[in-house]
PDB file of C-alpha atoms in Angstrom:
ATOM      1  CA  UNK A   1      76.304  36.693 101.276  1.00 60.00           C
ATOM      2  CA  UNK A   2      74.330  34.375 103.557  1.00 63.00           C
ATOM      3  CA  UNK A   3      71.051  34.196 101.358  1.00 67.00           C
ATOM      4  CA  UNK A   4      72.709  34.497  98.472  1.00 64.00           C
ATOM      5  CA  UNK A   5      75.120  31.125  99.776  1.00 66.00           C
ATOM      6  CA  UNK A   6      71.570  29.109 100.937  1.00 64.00           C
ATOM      7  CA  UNK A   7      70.008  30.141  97.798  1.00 62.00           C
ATOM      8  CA  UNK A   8      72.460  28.336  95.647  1.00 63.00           C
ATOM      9  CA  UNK A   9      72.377  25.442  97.840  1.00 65.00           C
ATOM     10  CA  UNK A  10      68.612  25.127  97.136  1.00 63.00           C
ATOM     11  CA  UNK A  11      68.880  25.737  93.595  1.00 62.00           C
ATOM     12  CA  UNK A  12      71.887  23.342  93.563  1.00 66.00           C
ATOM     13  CA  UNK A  13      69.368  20.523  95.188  1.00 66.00           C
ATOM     14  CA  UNK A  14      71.163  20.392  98.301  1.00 64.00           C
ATOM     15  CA  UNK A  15      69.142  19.809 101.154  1.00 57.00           C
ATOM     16  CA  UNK A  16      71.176  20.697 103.772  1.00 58.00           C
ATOM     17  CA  UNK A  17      73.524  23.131 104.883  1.00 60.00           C
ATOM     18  CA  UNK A  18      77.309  22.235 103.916  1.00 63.00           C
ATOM     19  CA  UNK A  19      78.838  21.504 107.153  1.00 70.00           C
ATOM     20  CA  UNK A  20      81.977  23.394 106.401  1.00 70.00           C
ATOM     21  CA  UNK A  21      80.157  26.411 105.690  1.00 61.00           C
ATOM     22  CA  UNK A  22      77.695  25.946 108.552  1.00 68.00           C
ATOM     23  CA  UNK A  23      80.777  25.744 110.496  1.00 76.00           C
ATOM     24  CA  UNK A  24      82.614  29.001 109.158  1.00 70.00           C
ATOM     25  CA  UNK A  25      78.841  30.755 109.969  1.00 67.00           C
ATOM     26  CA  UNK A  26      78.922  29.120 113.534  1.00 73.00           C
ATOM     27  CA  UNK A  27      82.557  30.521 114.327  1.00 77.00           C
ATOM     28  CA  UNK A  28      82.153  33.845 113.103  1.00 72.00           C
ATOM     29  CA  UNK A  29      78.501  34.440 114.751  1.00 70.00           C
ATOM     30  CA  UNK A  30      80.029  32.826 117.667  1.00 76.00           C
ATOM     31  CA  UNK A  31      82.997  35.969 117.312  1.00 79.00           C
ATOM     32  CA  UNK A  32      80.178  38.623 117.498  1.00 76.00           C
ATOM     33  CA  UNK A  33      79.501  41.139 120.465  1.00 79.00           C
ATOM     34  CA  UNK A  34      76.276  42.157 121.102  1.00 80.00           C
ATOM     35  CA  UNK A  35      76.707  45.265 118.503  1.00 84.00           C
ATOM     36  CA  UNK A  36      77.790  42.990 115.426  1.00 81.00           C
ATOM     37  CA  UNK A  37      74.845  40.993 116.388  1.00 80.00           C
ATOM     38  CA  UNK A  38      72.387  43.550 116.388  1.00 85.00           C
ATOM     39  CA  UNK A  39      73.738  44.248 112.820  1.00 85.00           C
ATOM     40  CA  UNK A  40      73.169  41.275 111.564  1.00 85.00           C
ATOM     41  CA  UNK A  41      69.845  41.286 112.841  1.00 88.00           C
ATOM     42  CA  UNK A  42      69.135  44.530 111.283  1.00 91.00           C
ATOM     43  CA  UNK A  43      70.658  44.229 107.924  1.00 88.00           C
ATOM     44  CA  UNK A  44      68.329  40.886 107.674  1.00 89.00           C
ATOM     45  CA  UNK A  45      65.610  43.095 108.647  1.00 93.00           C
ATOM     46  CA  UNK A  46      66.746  45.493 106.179  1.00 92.00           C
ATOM     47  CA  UNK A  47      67.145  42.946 103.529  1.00 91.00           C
ATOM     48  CA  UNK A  48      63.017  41.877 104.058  1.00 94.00           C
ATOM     49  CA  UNK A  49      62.461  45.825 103.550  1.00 95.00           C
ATOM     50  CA  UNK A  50      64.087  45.873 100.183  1.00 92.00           C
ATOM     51  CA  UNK A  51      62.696  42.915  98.456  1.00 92.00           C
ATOM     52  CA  UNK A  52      59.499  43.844  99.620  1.00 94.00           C
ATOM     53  CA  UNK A  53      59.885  47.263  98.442  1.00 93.00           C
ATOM     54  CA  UNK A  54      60.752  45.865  95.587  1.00 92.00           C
ATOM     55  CA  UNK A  55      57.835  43.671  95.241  1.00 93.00           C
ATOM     56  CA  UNK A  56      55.277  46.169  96.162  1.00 94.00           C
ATOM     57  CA  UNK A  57      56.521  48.126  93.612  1.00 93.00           C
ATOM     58  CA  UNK A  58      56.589  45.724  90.958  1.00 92.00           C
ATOM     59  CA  UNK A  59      52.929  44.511  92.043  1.00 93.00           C
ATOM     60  CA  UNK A  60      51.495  48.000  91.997  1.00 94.00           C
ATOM     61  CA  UNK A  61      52.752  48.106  88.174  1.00 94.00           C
ATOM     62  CA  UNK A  62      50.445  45.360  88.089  1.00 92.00           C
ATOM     63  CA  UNK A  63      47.998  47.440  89.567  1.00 95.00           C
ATOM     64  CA  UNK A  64      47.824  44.721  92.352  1.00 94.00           C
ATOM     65  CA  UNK A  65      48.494  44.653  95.936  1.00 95.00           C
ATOM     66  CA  UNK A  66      51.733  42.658  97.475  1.00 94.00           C
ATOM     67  CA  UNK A  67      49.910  41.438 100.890  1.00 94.00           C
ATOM     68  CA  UNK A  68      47.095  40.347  98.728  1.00 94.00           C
ATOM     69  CA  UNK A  69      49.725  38.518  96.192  1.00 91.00           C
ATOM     70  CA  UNK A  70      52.881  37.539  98.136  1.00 92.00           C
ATOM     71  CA  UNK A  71      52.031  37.193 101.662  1.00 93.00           C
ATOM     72  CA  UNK A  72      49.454  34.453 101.610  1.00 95.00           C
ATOM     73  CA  UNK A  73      52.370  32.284  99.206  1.00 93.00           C
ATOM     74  CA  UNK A  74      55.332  33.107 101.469  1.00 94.00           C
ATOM     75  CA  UNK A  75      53.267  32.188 104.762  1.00 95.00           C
ATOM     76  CA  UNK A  76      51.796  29.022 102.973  1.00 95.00           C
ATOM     77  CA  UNK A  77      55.798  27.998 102.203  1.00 93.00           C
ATOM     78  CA  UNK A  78      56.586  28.774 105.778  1.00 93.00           C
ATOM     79  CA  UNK A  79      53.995  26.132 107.077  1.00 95.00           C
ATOM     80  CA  UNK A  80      55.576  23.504 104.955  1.00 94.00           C
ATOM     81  CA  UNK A  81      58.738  23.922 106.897  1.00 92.00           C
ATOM     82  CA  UNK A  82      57.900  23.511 110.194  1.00 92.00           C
ATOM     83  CA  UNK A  83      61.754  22.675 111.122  1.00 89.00           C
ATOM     84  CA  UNK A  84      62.501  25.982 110.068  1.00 87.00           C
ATOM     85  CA  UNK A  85      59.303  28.389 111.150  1.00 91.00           C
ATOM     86  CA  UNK A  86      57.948  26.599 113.858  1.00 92.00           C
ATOM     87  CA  UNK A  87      53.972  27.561 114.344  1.00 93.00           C
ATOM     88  CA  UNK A  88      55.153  30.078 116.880  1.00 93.00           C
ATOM     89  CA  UNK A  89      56.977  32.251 114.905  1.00 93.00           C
ATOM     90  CA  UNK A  90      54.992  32.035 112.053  1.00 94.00           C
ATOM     91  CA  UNK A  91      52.788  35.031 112.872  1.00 94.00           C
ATOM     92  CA  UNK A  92      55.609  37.285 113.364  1.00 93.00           C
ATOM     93  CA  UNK A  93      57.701  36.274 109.934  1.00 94.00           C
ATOM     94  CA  UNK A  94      53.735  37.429 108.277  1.00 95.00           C
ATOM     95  CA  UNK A  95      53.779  40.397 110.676  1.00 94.00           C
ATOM     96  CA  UNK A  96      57.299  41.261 109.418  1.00 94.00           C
ATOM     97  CA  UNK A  97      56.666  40.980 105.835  1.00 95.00           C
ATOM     98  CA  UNK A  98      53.519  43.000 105.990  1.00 95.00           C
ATOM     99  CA  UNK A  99      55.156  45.687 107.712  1.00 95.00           C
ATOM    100  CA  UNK A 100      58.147  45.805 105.209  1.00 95.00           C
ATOM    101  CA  UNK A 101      55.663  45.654 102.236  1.00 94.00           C
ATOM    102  CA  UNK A 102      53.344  48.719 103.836  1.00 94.00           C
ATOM    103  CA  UNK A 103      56.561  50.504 103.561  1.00 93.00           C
ATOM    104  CA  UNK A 104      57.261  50.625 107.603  1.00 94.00           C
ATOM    105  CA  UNK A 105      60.700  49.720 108.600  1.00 93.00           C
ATOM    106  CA  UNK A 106      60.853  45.874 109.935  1.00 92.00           C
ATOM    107  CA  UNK A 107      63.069  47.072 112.781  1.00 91.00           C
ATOM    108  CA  UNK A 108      60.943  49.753 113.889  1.00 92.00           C
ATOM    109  CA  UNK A 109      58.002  47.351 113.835  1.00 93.00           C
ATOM    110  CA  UNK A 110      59.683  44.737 116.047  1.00 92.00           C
ATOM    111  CA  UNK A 111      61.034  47.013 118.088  1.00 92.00           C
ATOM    112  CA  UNK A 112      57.430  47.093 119.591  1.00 93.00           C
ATOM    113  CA  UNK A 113      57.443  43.468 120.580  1.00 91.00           C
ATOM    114  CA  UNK A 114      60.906  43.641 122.710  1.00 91.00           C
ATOM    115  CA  UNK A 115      63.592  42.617 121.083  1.00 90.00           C
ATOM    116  CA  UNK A 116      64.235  39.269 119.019  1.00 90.00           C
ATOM    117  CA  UNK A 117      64.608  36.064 120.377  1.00 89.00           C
ATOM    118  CA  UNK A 118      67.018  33.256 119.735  1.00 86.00           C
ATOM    119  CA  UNK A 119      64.335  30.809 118.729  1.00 89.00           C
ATOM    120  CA  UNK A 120      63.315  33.465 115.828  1.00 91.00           C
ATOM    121  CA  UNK A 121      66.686  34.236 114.055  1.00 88.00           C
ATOM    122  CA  UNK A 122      66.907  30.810 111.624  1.00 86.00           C
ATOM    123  CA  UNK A 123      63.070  31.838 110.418  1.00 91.00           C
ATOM    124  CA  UNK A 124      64.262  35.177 110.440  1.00 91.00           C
ATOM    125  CA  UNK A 125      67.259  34.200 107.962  1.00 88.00           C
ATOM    126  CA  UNK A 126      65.029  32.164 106.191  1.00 89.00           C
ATOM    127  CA  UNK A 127      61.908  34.580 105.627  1.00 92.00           C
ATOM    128  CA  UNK A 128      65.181  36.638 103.746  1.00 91.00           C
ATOM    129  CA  UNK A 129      65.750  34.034 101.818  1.00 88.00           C
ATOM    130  CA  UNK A 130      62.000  32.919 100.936  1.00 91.00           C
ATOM    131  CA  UNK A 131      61.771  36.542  99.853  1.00 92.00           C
ATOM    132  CA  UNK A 132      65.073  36.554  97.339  1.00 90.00           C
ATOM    133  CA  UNK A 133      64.123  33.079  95.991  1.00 90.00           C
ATOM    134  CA  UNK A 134      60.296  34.523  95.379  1.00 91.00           C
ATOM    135  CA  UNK A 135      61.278  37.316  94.070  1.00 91.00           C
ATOM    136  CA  UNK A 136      64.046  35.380  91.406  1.00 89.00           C
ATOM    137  CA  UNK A 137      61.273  33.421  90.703  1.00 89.00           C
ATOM    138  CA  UNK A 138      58.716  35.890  89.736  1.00 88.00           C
ATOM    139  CA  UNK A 139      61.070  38.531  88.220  1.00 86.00           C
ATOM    140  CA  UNK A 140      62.053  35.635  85.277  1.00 82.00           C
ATOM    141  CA  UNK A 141      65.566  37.295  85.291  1.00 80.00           C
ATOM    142  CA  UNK A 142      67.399  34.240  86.641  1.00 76.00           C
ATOM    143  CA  UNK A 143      68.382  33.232  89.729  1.00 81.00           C
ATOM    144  CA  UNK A 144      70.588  35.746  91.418  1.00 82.00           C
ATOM    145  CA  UNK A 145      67.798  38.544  90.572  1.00 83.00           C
ATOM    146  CA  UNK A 146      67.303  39.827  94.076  1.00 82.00           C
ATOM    147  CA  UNK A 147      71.245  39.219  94.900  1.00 81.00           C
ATOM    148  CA  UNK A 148      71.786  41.831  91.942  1.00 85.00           C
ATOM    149  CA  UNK A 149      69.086  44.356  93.487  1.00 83.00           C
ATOM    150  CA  UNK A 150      71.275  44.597  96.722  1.00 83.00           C
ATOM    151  CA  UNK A 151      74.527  44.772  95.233  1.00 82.00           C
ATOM    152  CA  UNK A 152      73.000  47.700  92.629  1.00 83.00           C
ATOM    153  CA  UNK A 153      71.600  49.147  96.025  1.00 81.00           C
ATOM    154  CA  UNK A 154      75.441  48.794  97.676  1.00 78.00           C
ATOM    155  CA  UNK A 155      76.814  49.959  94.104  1.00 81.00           C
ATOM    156  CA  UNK A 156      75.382  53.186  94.372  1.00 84.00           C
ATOM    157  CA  UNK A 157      76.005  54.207  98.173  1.00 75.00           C
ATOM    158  CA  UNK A 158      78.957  56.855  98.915  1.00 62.00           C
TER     159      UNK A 158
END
């Protein structure tokens, strides 16, 4: 709900976050224990393993390879946001996303590193969201495209 919330803000034109819903996002991360945080730090990790699962796939129909294709264009995007990804955390968001699209889990690949850090959970969010506007973009099927691949994904769990 998150990505799907800041993608419509971008598409929408807005340029920043509406401060009622950054509020209602403040008080109910601010409600989490340390479990429901670790959640939400893994289903954003999990979300970055779908999409690029889903764009390896598609790029291999292509006969092409998604670190070749997407990776250089994501990072590129993250250096023109350097309030979001600051320089530091740059290399890990690429590290991340090559990971996820070599088909090895995001969380097992951090988990390597130690665990995350506060300074890395807004790029974090945002590589998510980088990855579901990218993908709406290049998919031509409008722009809730990747929204729809998670909710088909949720559809057809027990």
């Amino acid at each position: 709900m998150v990505i799907d919330s800041r993608l419509k803000s971008v598409y929408d034109g807005k340029s920043g976050t509406d401060p009622e819903h950054q509020r209602m996002v403040e008080q109910l991360t601010a409600s989490f224990g340390p479990e429901e945080a670790e959640a939400l730090v893994e289903g954003a990790c999990t979300l970055v393993y779908m999409y690029m699962n889903w764009l390896r796939q598609a790029f291999e129909r292509q006969e092409e390879d998604v670190i070749e294709h997407a990776i250089p264009s994501l990072v590129a995007t993250m250096r023109m946001m350097p309030r979001t990804f600051s320089p530091e955390v740059i290399p890990t968001m690429a590290g991340l996303l090559i990971a996820a699209g070599t088909g090895l889990s995001p969380n097992l690949w951090r988990a390597q590193y130690g665990p995350w850090t506060k300074e890395e959970m807004n790029p974090l969010e945002a590589t998510a969201v980088l990855l579901a506007e990218y993908i709406n973009r290049i998919s031509g099927n409008g722009k809730d495209f990747a929204t729809k691949l998670v909710t088909d994904v949720l559809s057809q769990l027990d």
